[in-house]
């Protein structure tokens, strides 16, 4: 069958909740910053995703659930009818090519600028603690702004934003949704004691800090059913300002995962280590022990190559593997891995911004 030398089920179909995947190789969500200001996908984006439809599952790039949730220019949204219609082009193209695609629901929380917010408002966050770092706006790079702490009375409105986005994802023809609770964005900011200093029922104890992620998950499940909802966590990724991860990663994320088990979700998706950099974790953290607490399918990610995916699959540590950067420059990544064909490495300059170049012009091995 394959050139990899021994039997593996990495290239065989699998069931994740209600999602039937042609193989266990997932395209990780990868922001490409190639949208117009209105956040509406068009034919070019449909082509890009359709080219990658041989992945068992595509997790589309992080998608803003609301204008308030937006932290970077040129990223897609899913709150307007135009955006829904744009995404429908994408999902239709992926389905026509035989693929499956879910939408990653994104609210950046504090990682935004007044330049990007409606009416020039301050970004919202669990607490008024400023991130460090800069983000890209229509005016170029600017430092992120001082956020405003959400009132307790505003939290139902945040959950409603996720719910509307989940409904819109359904209208747009996605196969499901992934709750983006990773990479130090809004939900992760609530989870971590470094960014959450609230004294209401959404701050303080682990139970309180996990509450928003769980309530959002419940809201999204109410729209999609449990079998078409997954969730992404990055327990040790520092944020752009190097705010440390939670002071007790094992307890905080362990509690969250135990509670997530009550939903019987389609999958749990981890960034193992620091996102797109090192897989090293602090001495007191054991990510395999955390993911083993999850009762459903587990997708591993971060700096995998084929050998690592085969090994960790054979050890039973992952059910599927997600590749991010390799899918940028290898639209036929599954076929290349299966046949042992050399991979193309994308230069960083091609990651963000621009048009078709470095986006839909990566050749397949057969071309
Ligand atoms: C250009 C770029 C954009 C990314 N965009 C997202 C995103 O939209 N959502 C997300 O959860 N992670 C995002 N990530 C993280 C990737 O999903 C993935 O975790 C990371 O690249 C590590 O996987 P890899 O080693 O296979 O690339 C991004 C990473 C890169 C390099």
mmCIF file of C-alpha atoms and ligand atoms in Angstrom:
data_model
loop_
_atom_site.group_PDB
_atom_site.id
_atom_site.type_symbol
_atom_site.label_atom_id
_atom_site.label_comp_id
_atom_site.label_asym_id
_atom_site.label_seq_id
_atom_site.Cartn_x
_atom_site.Cartn_y
_atom_site.Cartn_z
ATOM 1 C CA UNK A 1 0.000 0.000 0.000
ATOM 2 C CA UNK A 2 2.260 2.811 1.112
ATOM 3 C CA UNK A 3 5.956 3.490 0.955
ATOM 4 C CA UNK A 4 6.263 4.012 4.690
ATOM 5 C CA UNK A 5 7.436 0.512 5.442
ATOM 6 C CA UNK A 6 4.761 -0.742 7.814
ATOM 7 C CA UNK A 7 1.037 -0.760 8.339
ATOM 8 C CA UNK A 8 -0.571 2.316 9.839
ATOM 9 C CA UNK A 9 -4.120 3.564 9.873
ATOM 10 C CA UNK A 10 -3.048 7.196 9.414
ATOM 11 C CA UNK A 11 -4.186 7.046 5.800
ATOM 12 C CA UNK A 12 -7.389 5.120 6.504
ATOM 13 C CA UNK A 13 -10.888 6.488 7.146
ATOM 14 C CA UNK A 14 -11.994 7.325 10.657
ATOM 15 C CA UNK A 15 -15.113 8.510 12.391
ATOM 16 C CA UNK A 16 -14.948 11.552 14.674
ATOM 17 C CA UNK A 17 -18.367 12.050 16.172
ATOM 18 C CA UNK A 18 -20.613 12.521 13.144
ATOM 19 C CA UNK A 19 -17.653 13.495 10.958
ATOM 20 C CA UNK A 20 -16.542 10.769 8.600
ATOM 21 C CA UNK A 21 -12.962 11.461 7.586
ATOM 22 C CA UNK A 22 -11.183 9.866 4.651
ATOM 23 C CA UNK A 23 -7.955 9.744 6.676
ATOM 24 C CA UNK A 24 -6.479 10.846 10.007
ATOM 25 C CA UNK A 25 -4.558 13.799 8.600
ATOM 26 C CA UNK A 26 -6.089 17.150 9.465
ATOM 27 C CA UNK A 27 -5.318 20.593 8.119
ATOM 28 C CA UNK A 28 -4.739 22.815 11.168
ATOM 29 C CA UNK A 29 -6.311 26.280 11.145
ATOM 30 C CA UNK A 30 -3.903 28.695 9.470
ATOM 31 C CA UNK A 31 -4.605 32.423 9.256
ATOM 32 C CA UNK A 32 -3.446 33.703 5.878
ATOM 33 C CA UNK A 33 -4.666 37.322 6.037
ATOM 34 C CA UNK A 34 -5.839 37.353 2.477
ATOM 35 C CA UNK A 35 -9.371 38.655 2.926
ATOM 36 C CA UNK A 36 -10.673 42.077 1.981
ATOM 37 C CA UNK A 37 -11.668 44.419 4.827
ATOM 38 C CA UNK A 38 -15.199 43.023 4.847
ATOM 39 C CA UNK A 39 -13.913 39.555 5.844
ATOM 40 C CA UNK A 40 -15.820 37.910 2.988
ATOM 41 C CA UNK A 41 -14.207 34.836 1.370
ATOM 42 C CA UNK A 42 -14.328 34.694 -2.426
ATOM 43 C CA UNK A 43 -13.444 32.290 -5.275
ATOM 44 C CA UNK A 44 -9.724 32.501 -4.488
ATOM 45 C CA UNK A 45 -10.293 31.276 -0.941
ATOM 46 C CA UNK A 46 -12.610 28.548 -2.259
ATOM 47 C CA UNK A 47 -9.844 27.414 -4.617
ATOM 48 C CA UNK A 48 -7.272 27.399 -1.793
ATOM 49 C CA UNK A 49 -9.374 25.192 0.459
ATOM 50 C CA UNK A 50 -10.553 22.901 -2.364
ATOM 51 C CA UNK A 51 -6.887 22.302 -3.289
ATOM 52 C CA UNK A 52 -6.401 20.934 0.248
ATOM 53 C CA UNK A 53 -9.593 18.826 0.343
ATOM 54 C CA UNK A 54 -7.702 15.510 0.483
ATOM 55 C CA UNK A 55 -7.043 16.237 4.158
ATOM 56 C CA UNK A 56 -9.319 14.056 6.281
ATOM 57 C CA UNK A 57 -10.583 17.292 7.796
ATOM 58 C CA UNK A 58 -9.889 20.948 7.096
ATOM 59 C CA UNK A 59 -10.138 23.274 10.056
ATOM 60 C CA UNK A 60 -10.609 26.615 8.340
ATOM 61 C CA UNK A 61 -8.564 29.591 9.481
ATOM 62 C CA UNK A 62 -9.734 31.331 12.657
ATOM 63 C CA UNK A 63 -12.884 33.275 11.826
ATOM 64 C CA UNK A 64 -14.149 36.315 13.727
ATOM 65 C CA UNK A 65 -17.508 35.676 15.338
ATOM 66 C CA UNK A 66 -18.276 39.395 15.597
ATOM 67 C CA UNK A 67 -16.833 42.789 14.766
ATOM 68 C CA UNK A 68 -15.821 43.013 18.440
ATOM 69 C CA UNK A 69 -13.986 39.692 18.207
ATOM 70 C CA UNK A 70 -11.693 40.951 15.472
ATOM 71 C CA UNK A 71 -7.990 41.490 16.196
ATOM 72 C CA UNK A 72 -6.291 41.438 12.823
ATOM 73 C CA UNK A 73 -7.084 43.081 9.504
ATOM 74 C CA UNK A 74 -7.726 40.851 6.475
ATOM 75 C CA UNK A 75 -9.111 37.956 8.510
ATOM 76 C CA UNK A 76 -12.500 36.429 7.713
ATOM 77 C CA UNK A 77 -15.718 36.915 9.640
ATOM 78 C CA UNK A 78 -18.909 34.936 10.008
ATOM 79 C CA UNK A 79 -21.345 37.453 11.444
ATOM 80 C CA UNK A 80 -22.772 39.022 8.228
ATOM 81 C CA UNK A 81 -24.876 37.477 5.479
ATOM 82 C CA UNK A 82 -22.197 38.408 2.923
ATOM 83 C CA UNK A 83 -19.608 36.485 4.923
ATOM 84 C CA UNK A 84 -21.946 33.483 5.162
ATOM 85 C CA UNK A 85 -22.456 33.581 1.383
ATOM 86 C CA UNK A 86 -18.691 33.810 0.887
ATOM 87 C CA UNK A 87 -18.049 30.817 3.116
ATOM 88 C CA UNK A 88 -20.748 28.866 1.241
ATOM 89 C CA UNK A 89 -18.551 29.130 -1.866
ATOM 90 C CA UNK A 90 -15.690 27.658 0.155
ATOM 91 C CA UNK A 91 -17.639 24.784 1.693
ATOM 92 C CA UNK A 92 -19.275 23.926 -1.652
ATOM 93 C CA UNK A 93 -15.862 23.773 -3.320
ATOM 94 C CA UNK A 94 -14.399 21.593 -0.561
ATOM 95 C CA UNK A 95 -17.370 19.235 -0.646
ATOM 96 C CA UNK A 96 -17.241 19.010 -4.445
ATOM 97 C CA UNK A 97 -13.599 17.942 -4.053
ATOM 98 C CA UNK A 98 -14.598 15.266 -1.529
ATOM 99 C CA UNK A 99 -13.396 17.031 1.624
ATOM 100 C CA UNK A 100 -14.773 17.969 5.028
ATOM 101 C CA UNK A 101 -14.394 21.412 6.585
ATOM 102 C CA UNK A 102 -15.207 22.951 9.965
ATOM 103 C CA UNK A 103 -15.161 26.605 11.005
ATOM 104 C CA UNK A 104 -12.907 27.765 13.842
ATOM 105 C CA UNK A 105 -14.910 30.267 15.917
ATOM 106 C CA UNK A 106 -12.665 33.109 17.101
ATOM 107 C CA UNK A 107 -12.897 36.034 19.473
ATOM 108 C CA UNK A 108 -9.501 37.610 20.134
ATOM 109 C CA UNK A 109 -10.468 39.303 23.396
ATOM 110 C CA UNK A 110 -7.713 41.692 24.457
ATOM 111 C CA UNK A 111 -5.465 41.012 21.484
ATOM 112 C CA UNK A 112 -6.833 43.820 19.339
ATOM 113 C CA UNK A 113 -6.526 47.514 18.696
ATOM 114 C CA UNK A 114 -9.007 50.380 18.881
ATOM 115 C CA UNK A 115 -8.227 50.730 15.156
ATOM 116 C CA UNK A 116 -9.957 47.406 14.542
ATOM 117 C CA UNK A 117 -12.858 47.758 16.973
ATOM 118 C CA UNK A 118 -16.316 49.134 16.122
ATOM 119 C CA UNK A 119 -16.498 52.862 16.990
ATOM 120 C CA UNK A 120 -12.850 52.789 18.056
ATOM 121 C CA UNK A 121 -13.876 51.100 21.320
ATOM 122 C CA UNK A 122 -11.388 49.396 23.633
ATOM 123 C CA UNK A 123 -11.055 45.624 23.044
ATOM 124 C CA UNK A 124 -12.787 43.503 25.695
ATOM 125 C CA UNK A 125 -11.099 41.029 28.026
ATOM 126 C CA UNK A 126 -11.655 39.206 31.313
ATOM 127 C CA UNK A 127 -9.572 41.861 33.076
ATOM 128 C CA UNK A 128 -8.077 45.197 32.115
ATOM 129 C CA UNK A 129 -4.588 43.779 31.617
ATOM 130 C CA UNK A 130 -2.850 44.877 28.468
ATOM 131 C CA UNK A 131 -1.198 42.369 26.165
ATOM 132 C CA UNK A 132 2.166 43.166 24.672
ATOM 133 C CA UNK A 133 2.808 43.023 21.006
ATOM 134 C CA UNK A 134 1.463 44.493 17.857
ATOM 135 C CA UNK A 135 -1.239 43.535 15.461
ATOM 136 C CA UNK A 136 -1.908 44.285 11.831
ATOM 137 C CA UNK A 137 -4.557 46.876 10.997
ATOM 138 C CA UNK A 138 -5.659 48.589 7.809
ATOM 139 C CA UNK A 139 -3.076 51.262 8.757
ATOM 140 C CA UNK A 140 -0.217 48.772 9.216
ATOM 141 C CA UNK A 141 1.211 47.336 12.436
ATOM 142 C CA UNK A 142 0.082 49.003 15.663
ATOM 143 C CA UNK A 143 0.559 48.122 19.302
ATOM 144 C CA UNK A 144 -2.423 46.292 20.810
ATOM 145 C CA UNK A 145 -4.650 48.511 22.965
ATOM 146 C CA UNK A 146 -5.483 48.540 26.654
ATOM 147 C CA UNK A 147 -8.572 46.330 26.993
ATOM 148 C CA UNK A 148 -11.664 46.908 29.090
ATOM 149 C CA UNK A 149 -12.868 44.220 31.529
ATOM 150 C CA UNK A 150 -16.214 42.762 30.514
ATOM 151 C CA UNK A 151 -19.084 43.382 32.933
ATOM 152 C CA UNK A 152 -20.661 40.184 34.223
ATOM 153 C CA UNK A 153 -23.891 41.330 32.573
ATOM 154 C CA UNK A 154 -22.124 41.363 29.182
ATOM 155 C CA UNK A 155 -21.111 37.687 29.255
ATOM 156 C CA UNK A 156 -24.450 36.373 27.924
ATOM 157 C CA UNK A 157 -23.933 38.686 24.946
ATOM 158 C CA UNK A 158 -20.520 37.117 24.284
ATOM 159 C CA UNK A 159 -22.054 33.634 24.398
ATOM 160 C CA UNK A 160 -24.747 34.881 22.025
ATOM 161 C CA UNK A 161 -22.029 35.990 19.563
ATOM 162 C CA UNK A 162 -20.680 32.427 19.512
ATOM 163 C CA UNK A 163 -24.184 31.037 19.084
ATOM 164 C CA UNK A 164 -24.975 33.311 16.133
ATOM 165 C CA UNK A 165 -21.650 32.458 14.529
ATOM 166 C CA UNK A 166 -22.377 28.747 15.026
ATOM 167 C CA UNK A 167 -25.757 29.210 13.336
ATOM 168 C CA UNK A 168 -24.107 31.111 10.505
ATOM 169 C CA UNK A 169 -21.518 28.354 10.087
ATOM 170 C CA UNK A 170 -24.404 25.958 9.600
ATOM 171 C CA UNK A 171 -25.983 28.235 6.986
ATOM 172 C CA UNK A 172 -22.598 28.467 5.289
ATOM 173 C CA UNK A 173 -22.521 24.699 4.802
ATOM 174 C CA UNK A 174 -19.699 23.764 7.168
ATOM 175 C CA UNK A 175 -19.551 20.192 8.494
ATOM 176 C CA UNK A 176 -19.118 21.426 12.057
ATOM 177 C CA UNK A 177 -17.301 23.957 14.196
ATOM 178 C CA UNK A 178 -14.203 24.124 16.354
ATOM 179 C CA UNK A 179 -14.344 26.276 19.488
ATOM 180 C CA UNK A 180 -11.095 28.262 19.493
ATOM 181 C CA UNK A 181 -10.127 28.151 23.167
ATOM 182 C CA UNK A 182 -6.395 28.285 22.409
ATOM 183 C CA UNK A 183 -3.516 30.650 21.713
ATOM 184 C CA UNK A 184 -4.317 33.263 24.363
ATOM 185 C CA UNK A 185 -7.448 34.592 22.740
ATOM 186 C CA UNK A 186 -10.628 35.415 24.648
ATOM 187 C CA UNK A 187 -11.532 31.985 26.021
ATOM 188 C CA UNK A 188 -7.916 31.178 26.887
ATOM 189 C CA UNK A 189 -7.620 34.611 28.570
ATOM 190 C CA UNK A 190 -10.496 33.581 30.840
ATOM 191 C CA UNK A 191 -8.925 30.174 31.556
ATOM 192 C CA UNK A 192 -5.527 31.471 32.638
ATOM 193 C CA UNK A 193 -4.936 33.134 35.984
ATOM 194 C CA UNK A 194 -2.285 35.325 34.345
ATOM 195 C CA UNK A 195 -4.958 37.173 32.356
ATOM 196 C CA UNK A 196 -8.071 36.620 34.486
ATOM 197 C CA UNK A 197 -8.268 38.498 37.778
ATOM 198 C CA UNK A 198 -12.047 38.668 37.983
ATOM 199 C CA UNK A 199 -13.910 38.341 41.243
ATOM 200 C CA UNK A 200 -17.279 37.267 39.788
ATOM 201 C CA UNK A 201 -18.356 33.737 38.800
ATOM 202 C CA UNK A 202 -16.007 33.897 35.770
ATOM 203 C CA UNK A 203 -12.805 34.422 37.750
ATOM 204 C CA UNK A 204 -10.841 33.096 40.710
ATOM 205 C CA UNK A 205 -11.290 29.350 41.046
ATOM 206 C CA UNK A 206 -10.542 26.949 38.208
ATOM 207 C CA UNK A 207 -14.250 26.166 38.001
ATOM 208 C CA UNK A 208 -14.990 29.847 37.501
ATOM 209 C CA UNK A 209 -12.225 30.454 34.965
ATOM 210 C CA UNK A 210 -13.352 27.438 32.905
ATOM 211 C CA UNK A 211 -16.987 28.563 33.001
ATOM 212 C CA UNK A 212 -16.983 30.695 29.851
ATOM 213 C CA UNK A 213 -15.351 28.040 27.650
ATOM 214 C CA UNK A 214 -17.880 25.499 28.931
ATOM 215 C CA UNK A 215 -20.858 27.827 28.455
ATOM 216 C CA UNK A 216 -19.703 28.678 24.935
ATOM 217 C CA UNK A 217 -19.296 24.972 24.181
ATOM 218 C CA UNK A 218 -22.790 24.310 25.484
ATOM 219 C CA UNK A 219 -24.214 27.115 23.320
ATOM 220 C CA UNK A 220 -22.447 25.873 20.209
ATOM 221 C CA UNK A 221 -23.522 22.279 20.907
ATOM 222 C CA UNK A 222 -27.120 23.526 21.181
ATOM 223 C CA UNK A 223 -26.857 24.553 17.516
ATOM 224 C CA UNK A 224 -24.768 21.737 16.060
ATOM 225 C CA UNK A 225 -25.253 18.778 18.373
ATOM 226 C CA UNK A 226 -22.255 17.360 20.235
ATOM 227 C CA UNK A 227 -21.013 15.200 17.372
ATOM 228 C CA UNK A 228 -20.084 18.102 15.091
ATOM 229 C CA UNK A 229 -18.288 20.264 17.629
ATOM 230 C CA UNK A 230 -14.596 20.088 18.461
ATOM 231 C CA UNK A 231 -12.438 22.281 20.659
ATOM 232 C CA UNK A 232 -8.841 23.522 20.465
ATOM 233 C CA UNK A 233 -6.639 24.122 23.503
ATOM 234 C CA UNK A 234 -2.995 25.184 23.812
ATOM 235 C CA UNK A 235 -2.236 24.630 27.491
ATOM 236 C CA UNK A 236 1.351 25.922 27.479
ATOM 237 C CA UNK A 237 1.518 28.412 24.611
ATOM 238 C CA UNK A 238 2.653 31.786 25.967
ATOM 239 C CA UNK A 239 0.859 34.716 24.406
ATOM 240 C CA UNK A 240 2.494 37.196 22.110
ATOM 241 C CA UNK A 241 3.460 39.379 25.060
ATOM 242 C CA UNK A 242 4.962 36.318 26.730
ATOM 243 C CA UNK A 243 2.333 36.369 29.441
ATOM 244 C CA UNK A 244 3.008 33.021 31.107
ATOM 245 C CA UNK A 245 0.546 30.191 30.742
ATOM 246 C CA UNK A 246 -1.648 29.308 33.705
ATOM 247 C CA UNK A 247 0.168 28.805 37.038
ATOM 248 C CA UNK A 248 -1.277 25.283 37.301
ATOM 249 C CA UNK A 249 -1.667 23.940 33.783
ATOM 250 C CA UNK A 250 -2.404 20.362 34.844
ATOM 251 C CA UNK A 251 -5.178 21.339 37.251
ATOM 252 C CA UNK A 252 -6.802 24.009 35.095
ATOM 253 C CA UNK A 253 -6.824 22.155 31.785
ATOM 254 C CA UNK A 254 -7.421 18.820 33.533
ATOM 255 C CA UNK A 255 -10.606 20.186 35.089
ATOM 256 C CA UNK A 256 -11.684 21.670 31.765
ATOM 257 C CA UNK A 257 -11.140 18.391 29.916
ATOM 258 C CA UNK A 258 -13.061 16.418 32.545
ATOM 259 C CA UNK A 259 -15.982 18.814 32.130
ATOM 260 C CA UNK A 260 -15.735 18.698 28.330
ATOM 261 C CA UNK A 261 -16.182 14.934 28.570
ATOM 262 C CA UNK A 262 -19.786 15.611 29.614
ATOM 263 C CA UNK A 263 -20.487 16.934 26.099
ATOM 264 C CA UNK A 264 -19.138 13.907 24.224
ATOM 265 C CA UNK A 265 -17.631 16.197 21.565
ATOM 266 C CA UNK A 266 -16.349 15.102 18.153
ATOM 267 C CA UNK A 267 -12.760 15.846 19.150
ATOM 268 C CA UNK A 268 -10.222 17.608 21.320
ATOM 269 C CA UNK A 269 -7.395 19.337 19.436
ATOM 270 C CA UNK A 270 -4.185 20.314 21.238
ATOM 271 C CA UNK A 271 -1.309 22.510 20.278
ATOM 272 C CA UNK A 272 1.425 20.477 21.988
ATOM 273 C CA UNK A 273 4.052 22.936 23.185
ATOM 274 C CA UNK A 274 4.343 26.556 22.108
ATOM 275 C CA UNK A 275 2.341 27.185 18.943
ATOM 276 C CA UNK A 276 4.448 26.865 15.792
ATOM 277 C CA UNK A 277 7.680 26.809 17.780
ATOM 278 C CA UNK A 278 8.923 24.326 20.354
ATOM 279 C CA UNK A 279 7.259 21.138 21.609
ATOM 280 C CA UNK A 280 9.071 21.568 24.930
ATOM 281 C CA UNK A 281 6.799 21.933 27.945
ATOM 282 C CA UNK A 282 7.558 22.967 31.547
ATOM 283 C CA UNK A 283 8.707 20.148 33.862
ATOM 284 C CA UNK A 284 5.435 20.046 35.757
ATOM 285 C CA UNK A 285 3.330 19.614 32.600
ATOM 286 C CA UNK A 286 2.524 16.316 30.876
ATOM 287 C CA UNK A 287 0.359 17.007 27.849
ATOM 288 C CA UNK A 288 -0.108 13.309 27.040
ATOM 289 C CA UNK A 289 -1.486 12.775 30.543
ATOM 290 C CA UNK A 290 -3.890 15.665 29.947
ATOM 291 C CA UNK A 291 -5.114 14.521 26.548
ATOM 292 C CA UNK A 292 -5.484 10.964 27.871
ATOM 293 C CA UNK A 293 -8.187 12.325 30.186
ATOM 294 C CA UNK A 294 -10.320 13.165 27.171
ATOM 295 C CA UNK A 295 -12.857 10.469 26.374
ATOM 296 C CA UNK A 296 -13.213 11.147 22.616
ATOM 297 C CA UNK A 297 -10.984 11.544 19.574
ATOM 298 C CA UNK A 298 -7.755 13.480 20.108
ATOM 299 C CA UNK A 299 -5.961 15.477 17.415
ATOM 300 C CA UNK A 300 -2.283 16.221 18.110
ATOM 301 C CA UNK A 301 -0.507 19.186 16.541
ATOM 302 C CA UNK A 302 2.683 21.215 16.560
ATOM 303 C CA UNK A 303 5.864 20.518 14.669
ATOM 304 C CA UNK A 304 4.894 17.043 13.575
ATOM 305 C CA UNK A 305 6.542 15.269 10.722
ATOM 306 C CA UNK A 306 5.422 11.929 9.332
ATOM 307 C CA UNK A 307 7.742 9.898 11.559
ATOM 308 C CA UNK A 308 6.450 11.571 14.703
ATOM 309 C CA UNK A 309 2.843 11.160 13.584
ATOM 310 C CA UNK A 310 3.380 7.447 12.890
ATOM 311 C CA UNK A 311 5.138 6.931 16.192
ATOM 312 C CA UNK A 312 2.603 8.777 18.305
ATOM 313 C CA UNK A 313 -0.270 7.100 16.482
ATOM 314 C CA UNK A 314 1.327 3.666 17.032
ATOM 315 C CA UNK A 315 1.702 4.520 20.731
ATOM 316 C CA UNK A 316 -1.990 5.369 20.869
ATOM 317 C CA UNK A 317 -1.234 8.943 21.941
ATOM 318 C CA UNK A 318 -3.152 10.558 19.055
ATOM 319 C CA UNK A 319 -6.160 9.582 16.967
ATOM 320 C CA UNK A 320 -5.325 12.060 14.221
ATOM 321 C CA UNK A 321 -2.586 14.560 13.447
ATOM 322 C CA UNK A 322 -2.965 18.161 12.321
ATOM 323 C CA UNK A 323 -0.394 19.866 10.127
ATOM 324 C CA UNK A 324 -0.414 23.634 9.745
ATOM 325 C CA UNK A 325 2.572 25.062 7.905
ATOM 326 C CA UNK A 326 3.074 21.985 5.735
ATOM 327 C CA UNK A 327 -0.424 22.402 4.313
ATOM 328 C CA UNK A 328 0.427 25.950 3.214
ATOM 329 C CA UNK A 329 2.927 24.768 0.609
ATOM 330 C CA UNK A 330 1.808 21.162 0.016
ATOM 331 C CA UNK A 331 -1.835 21.169 -1.058
ATOM 332 C CA UNK A 332 -1.515 17.411 -1.665
ATOM 333 C CA UNK A 333 0.186 16.796 1.689
ATOM 334 C CA UNK A 334 -1.672 13.533 2.350
ATOM 335 C CA UNK A 335 -0.560 12.032 -0.948
ATOM 336 C CA UNK A 336 3.018 13.229 -0.501
ATOM 337 C CA UNK A 337 3.253 11.730 2.983
ATOM 338 C CA UNK A 338 1.707 8.480 1.810
ATOM 339 C CA UNK A 339 4.090 8.146 -1.100
ATOM 340 C CA UNK A 340 7.146 9.543 0.651
ATOM 341 C CA UNK A 341 7.428 12.479 -1.761
ATOM 342 C CA UNK A 342 9.607 15.400 -0.754
ATOM 343 C CA UNK A 343 7.781 18.254 0.943
ATOM 344 C CA UNK A 344 7.948 21.926 0.058
ATOM 345 C CA UNK A 345 8.659 24.317 2.926
ATOM 346 C CA UNK A 346 6.850 27.643 2.683
ATOM 347 C CA UNK A 347 8.931 30.768 3.323
ATOM 348 C CA UNK A 348 7.528 32.886 6.156
ATOM 349 C CA UNK A 349 6.903 35.764 3.744
ATOM 350 C CA UNK A 350 4.190 33.685 2.103
ATOM 351 C CA UNK A 351 2.240 33.132 5.327
ATOM 352 C CA UNK A 352 0.319 36.377 5.620
ATOM 353 C CA UNK A 353 -1.075 38.953 3.241
ATOM 354 C CA UNK A 354 -1.007 39.401 -0.495
ATOM 355 C CA UNK A 355 -3.085 37.604 -3.080
ATOM 356 C CA UNK A 356 -2.879 34.425 -5.098
ATOM 357 C CA UNK A 357 0.926 34.274 -5.012
ATOM 358 C CA UNK A 358 2.148 31.963 -2.261
ATOM 359 C CA UNK A 359 -1.472 31.003 -1.674
ATOM 360 C CA UNK A 360 -3.038 29.019 -4.505
ATOM 361 C CA UNK A 361 0.032 28.547 -6.702
ATOM 362 C CA UNK A 362 1.806 25.734 -4.806
ATOM 363 C CA UNK A 363 2.097 22.818 -7.237
ATOM 364 C CA UNK A 364 1.069 19.270 -6.417
ATOM 365 C CA UNK A 365 3.704 16.569 -6.762
ATOM 366 C CA UNK A 366 1.945 15.223 -9.840
ATOM 367 C CA UNK A 367 1.841 18.584 -11.583
HETATM 368 C C1 LIG B 1 0.742 31.386 9.506
HETATM 369 C C2 LIG B 1 0.074 30.723 10.676
HETATM 370 C C3 LIG B 1 -1.251 31.012 10.959
HETATM 371 C C4 LIG B 1 -1.914 30.371 12.019
HETATM 372 N N1 LIG B 1 -3.238 30.618 12.244
HETATM 373 C C5 LIG B 1 -3.905 29.946 13.219
HETATM 374 C C6 LIG B 1 -5.317 30.095 13.393
HETATM 375 O O1 LIG B 1 -5.989 30.800 12.643
HETATM 376 N N2 LIG B 1 -5.902 29.410 14.412
HETATM 377 C C7 LIG B 1 -5.189 28.595 15.252
HETATM 378 O O2 LIG B 1 -5.769 27.998 16.173
HETATM 379 N N3 LIG B 1 -3.862 28.399 15.078
HETATM 380 C C8 LIG B 1 -3.228 29.042 14.082
HETATM 381 N N4 LIG B 1 -1.885 28.796 13.854
HETATM 382 C C9 LIG B 1 -1.231 27.692 14.567
HETATM 383 C C10 LIG B 1 -1.328 26.429 13.703
HETATM 384 O O3 LIG B 1 -2.657 25.945 13.622
HETATM 385 C C11 LIG B 1 -0.471 25.286 14.288
HETATM 386 O O4 LIG B 1 -0.847 25.084 15.623
HETATM 387 C C12 LIG B 1 1.028 25.598 14.239
HETATM 388 O O5 LIG B 1 1.411 26.102 12.975
HETATM 389 C C13 LIG B 1 1.845 24.348 14.574
HETATM 390 O O6 LIG B 1 1.578 23.325 13.639
HETATM 391 P P1 LIG B 1 2.621 22.998 12.454
HETATM 392 O O7 LIG B 1 3.948 22.740 13.127
HETATM 393 O O8 LIG B 1 2.072 21.783 11.778
HETATM 394 O O9 LIG B 1 2.675 24.192 11.570
HETATM 395 C C14 LIG B 1 -1.204 29.440 12.830
HETATM 396 C C15 LIG B 1 0.140 29.187 12.544
HETATM 397 C C16 LIG B 1 0.780 29.800 11.484
HETATM 398 C C17 LIG B 1 2.217 29.452 11.190
#
